Amino acid sequence: MAFRFFIFAILAITIASFGSASDPSQLQDFCVAINDSKAAVFVNGKICKNPTDVDAGDFFLSAGLNKPGNTSNQLGSAVSAVTVDTLPGLNTLGISLARIDFAPNGVVPPHTHPRASEVLVLLKGTLYVGF
Protein backbone atom coordinates (compact mmCIF):
# COMPACT_ATOMS: atom_id res chain seq x y z
CA MET A 1 0.00 0.00 0.00
CA ALA A 2 2.80 2.39 0.88
CA PHE A 3 4.53 1.52 -2.38
CA ARG A 4 1.41 2.44 -4.40
CA PHE A 5 1.15 5.76 -2.56
CA PHE A 6 4.83 6.45 -3.25
CA ILE A 7 4.42 5.70 -6.97
CA PHE A 8 1.26 7.86 -7.11
CA ALA A 9 3.07 10.75 -5.37
CA ILE A 10 6.04 10.56 -7.74
CA LEU A 11 3.70 10.41 -10.74
CA ALA A 12 1.65 13.39 -9.48
CA ILE A 13 4.76 15.49 -8.85
CA THR A 14 6.14 14.63 -12.28
CA ILE A 15 2.91 15.57 -14.04
CA ALA A 16 2.50 18.78 -12.01
CA SER A 17 6.02 19.92 -12.88
CA PHE A 18 5.04 20.18 -16.57
CA GLY A 19 2.10 22.47 -15.89
CA SER A 20 2.47 26.21 -15.99
CA ALA A 21 0.04 29.09 -15.87
CA SER A 22 0.61 32.80 -16.28
CA ASP A 23 -0.86 35.88 -17.85
CA PRO A 24 0.18 36.48 -21.42
CA SER A 25 3.08 38.86 -21.66
CA GLN A 26 2.11 42.42 -22.45
CA LEU A 27 3.41 43.94 -25.63
CA GLN A 28 4.70 46.88 -23.64
CA ASP A 29 4.46 48.36 -20.16
CA PHE A 30 2.13 51.18 -21.17
CA CYS A 31 0.45 52.56 -24.26
CA VAL A 32 -0.75 56.14 -23.84
CA ALA A 33 -3.62 56.66 -26.27
CA ILE A 34 -3.58 59.48 -28.80
CA ASN A 35 -5.82 60.47 -31.69
CA ASP A 36 -3.17 60.40 -34.40
CA SER A 37 -3.60 58.09 -37.36
CA LYS A 38 0.10 58.42 -38.29
CA ALA A 39 1.42 56.79 -35.11
CA ALA A 40 3.17 53.48 -35.65
CA VAL A 41 1.91 51.37 -32.73
CA PHE A 42 -1.75 50.33 -32.61
CA VAL A 43 -2.79 48.42 -29.46
CA ASN A 44 -6.20 47.73 -27.94
CA GLY A 45 -8.16 49.80 -30.43
CA LYS A 46 -6.14 52.95 -29.77
CA ILE A 47 -3.01 54.35 -31.30
CA CYS A 48 -0.06 54.61 -28.92
CA LYS A 49 1.87 57.77 -28.24
CA ASN A 50 5.61 57.53 -28.81
CA PRO A 51 7.06 56.45 -25.42
CA THR A 52 9.70 59.20 -25.62
CA ASP A 53 6.89 61.81 -25.76
CA VAL A 54 4.97 60.46 -22.73
CA ASP A 55 4.95 62.68 -19.63
CA ALA A 56 3.29 62.65 -16.20
CA GLY A 57 0.31 64.61 -17.52
CA ASP A 58 -0.78 61.55 -19.49
CA PHE A 59 -1.44 59.76 -16.19
CA PHE A 60 -3.06 62.65 -14.29
CA LEU A 61 -6.67 63.84 -14.28
CA SER A 62 -7.09 67.34 -12.86
CA ALA A 63 -10.88 67.56 -12.91
CA GLY A 64 -13.79 65.20 -12.79
CA LEU A 65 -13.83 63.02 -9.71
CA ASN A 66 -13.55 65.83 -7.18
CA LYS A 67 -16.86 67.48 -8.13
CA PRO A 68 -20.30 66.03 -7.34
CA GLY A 69 -22.54 65.25 -10.28
CA ASN A 70 -26.04 66.63 -10.85
CA THR A 71 -28.47 64.10 -9.36
CA SER A 72 -31.68 65.98 -10.20
CA ASN A 73 -32.82 63.53 -12.89
CA GLN A 74 -35.23 60.58 -13.11
CA LEU A 75 -32.73 58.12 -11.69
CA GLY A 76 -31.45 60.32 -8.90
CA SER A 77 -27.86 59.48 -9.75
CA ALA A 78 -24.98 60.92 -11.72
CA VAL A 79 -22.03 58.98 -13.11
CA SER A 80 -18.72 60.74 -13.77
CA ALA A 81 -16.71 58.23 -15.78
CA VAL A 82 -12.97 58.29 -16.32
CA THR A 83 -11.97 56.24 -19.34
CA VAL A 84 -9.10 56.19 -21.80
CA ASP A 85 -10.76 59.10 -23.61
CA THR A 86 -10.38 61.38 -20.57
CA LEU A 87 -7.21 59.85 -19.10
CA PRO A 88 -5.03 58.50 -21.95
CA GLY A 89 -2.64 56.67 -19.61
CA LEU A 90 -5.35 54.10 -18.80
CA ASN A 91 -5.05 52.55 -22.25
CA THR A 92 -4.16 48.81 -22.19
CA LEU A 93 -4.24 48.70 -18.38
CA GLY A 94 -7.71 47.16 -18.34
CA ILE A 95 -9.18 49.61 -15.84
CA SER A 96 -11.52 52.55 -15.73
CA LEU A 97 -12.80 54.69 -12.88
CA ALA A 98 -16.11 56.28 -12.01
CA ARG A 99 -17.65 58.49 -9.37
CA ILE A 100 -21.35 57.92 -8.77
CA ASP A 101 -23.38 60.43 -6.80
CA PHE A 102 -26.81 59.46 -5.49
CA ALA A 103 -29.74 61.58 -4.39
CA PRO A 104 -31.85 60.01 -1.62
CA ASN A 105 -33.49 56.87 -3.11
CA GLY A 106 -31.42 57.25 -6.30
CA VAL A 107 -30.69 54.19 -8.42
CA VAL A 108 -28.33 52.95 -11.11
CA PRO A 109 -30.12 50.80 -13.71
CA PRO A 110 -29.11 47.14 -13.94
CA HIS A 111 -25.99 46.78 -16.04
CA THR A 112 -23.10 44.43 -16.73
CA HIS A 113 -19.33 44.69 -16.91
CA PRO A 114 -18.13 42.10 -19.43
CA ARG A 115 -14.68 40.77 -18.47
CA ALA A 116 -14.50 43.31 -15.66
CA SER A 117 -14.91 43.70 -11.93
CA GLU A 118 -16.41 46.42 -9.83
CA VAL A 119 -15.15 47.87 -6.57
CA LEU A 120 -17.41 50.17 -4.57
CA VAL A 121 -16.22 52.64 -1.94
CA LEU A 122 -18.88 54.48 0.03
CA LEU A 123 -17.84 57.77 1.61
CA LYS A 124 -21.11 58.83 3.24
CA GLY A 125 -24.55 57.31 3.81
CA THR A 126 -25.94 53.85 3.10
CA LEU A 127 -25.84 52.01 -0.20
CA TYR A 128 -27.68 48.82 -1.11
CA VAL A 129 -25.95 46.85 -3.85
CA GLY A 130 -27.04 43.63 -5.52
CA PHE A 131 -25.10 41.40 -7.85
Coordinates of C-alpha atoms in Angstrom, one line a residue:
M1 CA 0.0 0.0 0.0
A2 CA 2.8 2.4 0.9
F3 CA 4.5 1.5 -2.4
R4 CA 1.4 2.4 -4.4
F5 CA 1.2 5.8 -2.6
F6 CA 4.8 6.5 -3.2
I7 CA 4.4 5.7 -7.0
F8 CA 1.3 7.9 -7.1
A9 CA 3.1 10.8 -5.4
I10 CA 6.0 10.6 -7.7
L11 CA 3.7 10.4 -10.7
A12 CA 1.7 13.4 -9.5
I13 CA 4.8 15.5 -8.8
T14 CA 6.1 14.6 -12.3
I15 CA 2.9 15.6 -14.0
A16 CA 2.5 18.8 -12.0
S17 CA 6.0 19.9 -12.9
F18 CA 5.0 20.2 -16.6
G19 CA 2.1 22.5 -15.9
S20 CA 2.5 26.2 -16.0
A21 CA 0.0 29.1 -15.9
S22 CA 0.6 32.8 -16.3
D23 CA -0.9 35.9 -17.8
P24 CA 0.2 36.5 -21.4
S25 CA 3.1 38.9 -21.7
Q26 CA 2.1 42.4 -22.5
L27 CA 3.4 43.9 -25.6
Q28 CA 4.7 46.9 -23.6
D29 CA 4.5 48.4 -20.2
F30 CA 2.1 51.2 -21.2
C31 CA 0.5 52.6 -24.3
V32 CA -0.8 56.1 -23.8
A33 CA -3.6 56.7 -26.3
I34 CA -3.6 59.5 -28.8
N35 CA -5.8 60.5 -31.7
D36 CA -3.2 60.4 -34.4
S37 CA -3.6 58.1 -37.4
K38 CA 0.1 58.4 -38.3
A39 CA 1.4 56.8 -35.1
A40 CA 3.2 53.5 -35.7
V41 CA 1.9 51.4 -32.7
F42 CA -1.8 50.3 -32.6
V43 CA -2.8 48.4 -29.5
N44 CA -6.2 47.7 -27.9
G45 CA -8.2 49.8 -30.4
K46 CA -6.1 52.9 -29.8
I47 CA -3.0 54.3 -31.3
C48 CA -0.1 54.6 -28.9
K49 CA 1.9 57.8 -28.2
N50 CA 5.6 57.5 -28.8
P51 CA 7.1 56.5 -25.4
T52 CA 9.7 59.2 -25.6
D53 CA 6.9 61.8 -25.8
V54 CA 5.0 60.5 -22.7
D55 CA 4.9 62.7 -19.6
A56 CA 3.3 62.6 -16.2
G57 CA 0.3 64.6 -17.5
D58 CA -0.8 61.6 -19.5
F59 CA -1.4 59.8 -16.2
F60 CA -3.1 62.7 -14.3
L61 CA -6.7 63.8 -14.3
S62 CA -7.1 67.3 -12.9
A63 CA -10.9 67.6 -12.9
G64 CA -13.8 65.2 -12.8
L65 CA -13.8 63.0 -9.7
N66 CA -13.6 65.8 -7.2
K67 CA -16.9 67.5 -8.1
P68 CA -20.3 66.0 -7.3
G69 CA -22.5 65.3 -10.3
N70 CA -26.0 66.6 -10.9
T71 CA -28.5 64.1 -9.4
S72 CA -31.7 66.0 -10.2
N73 CA -32.8 63.5 -12.9
Q74 CA -35.2 60.6 -13.1
L75 CA -32.7 58.1 -11.7
G76 CA -31.4 60.3 -8.9
S77 CA -27.9 59.5 -9.7
A78 CA -25.0 60.9 -11.7
V79 CA -22.0 59.0 -13.1
S80 CA -18.7 60.7 -13.8
A81 CA -16.7 58.2 -15.8
V82 CA -13.0 58.3 -16.3
T83 CA -12.0 56.2 -19.3
V84 CA -9.1 56.2 -21.8
D85 CA -10.8 59.1 -23.6
T86 CA -10.4 61.4 -20.6
L87 CA -7.2 59.8 -19.1
P88 CA -5.0 58.5 -21.9
G89 CA -2.6 56.7 -19.6
L90 CA -5.3 54.1 -18.8
N91 CA -5.0 52.5 -22.3
T92 CA -4.2 48.8 -22.2
L93 CA -4.2 48.7 -18.4
G94 CA -7.7 47.2 -18.3
I95 CA -9.2 49.6 -15.8
S96 CA -11.5 52.6 -15.7
L97 CA -12.8 54.7 -12.9
A98 CA -16.1 56.3 -12.0
R99 CA -17.6 58.5 -9.4
I100 CA -21.3 57.9 -8.8
D101 CA -23.4 60.4 -6.8
F102 CA -26.8 59.5 -5.5
A103 CA -29.7 61.6 -4.4
P104 CA -31.9 60.0 -1.6
N105 CA -33.5 56.9 -3.1
G106 CA -31.4 57.2 -6.3
V107 CA -30.7 54.2 -8.4
V108 CA -28.3 53.0 -11.1
P109 CA -30.1 50.8 -13.7
P110 CA -29.1 47.1 -13.9
H111 CA -26.0 46.8 -16.0
T112 CA -23.1 44.4 -16.7
H113 CA -19.3 44.7 -16.9
P114 CA -18.1 42.1 -19.4
R115 CA -14.7 40.8 -18.5
A116 CA -14.5 43.3 -15.7
S117 CA -14.9 43.7 -11.9
E118 CA -16.4 46.4 -9.8
V119 CA -15.2 47.9 -6.6
L120 CA -17.4 50.2 -4.6
V121 CA -16.2 52.6 -1.9
L122 CA -18.9 54.5 0.0
L123 CA -17.8 57.8 1.6
K124 CA -21.1 58.8 3.2
G125 CA -24.5 57.3 3.8
T126 CA -25.9 53.9 3.1
L127 CA -25.8 52.0 -0.2
Y128 CA -27.7 48.8 -1.1
V129 CA -26.0 46.8 -3.9
G130 CA -27.0 43.6 -5.5
F131 CA -25.1 41.4 -7.9

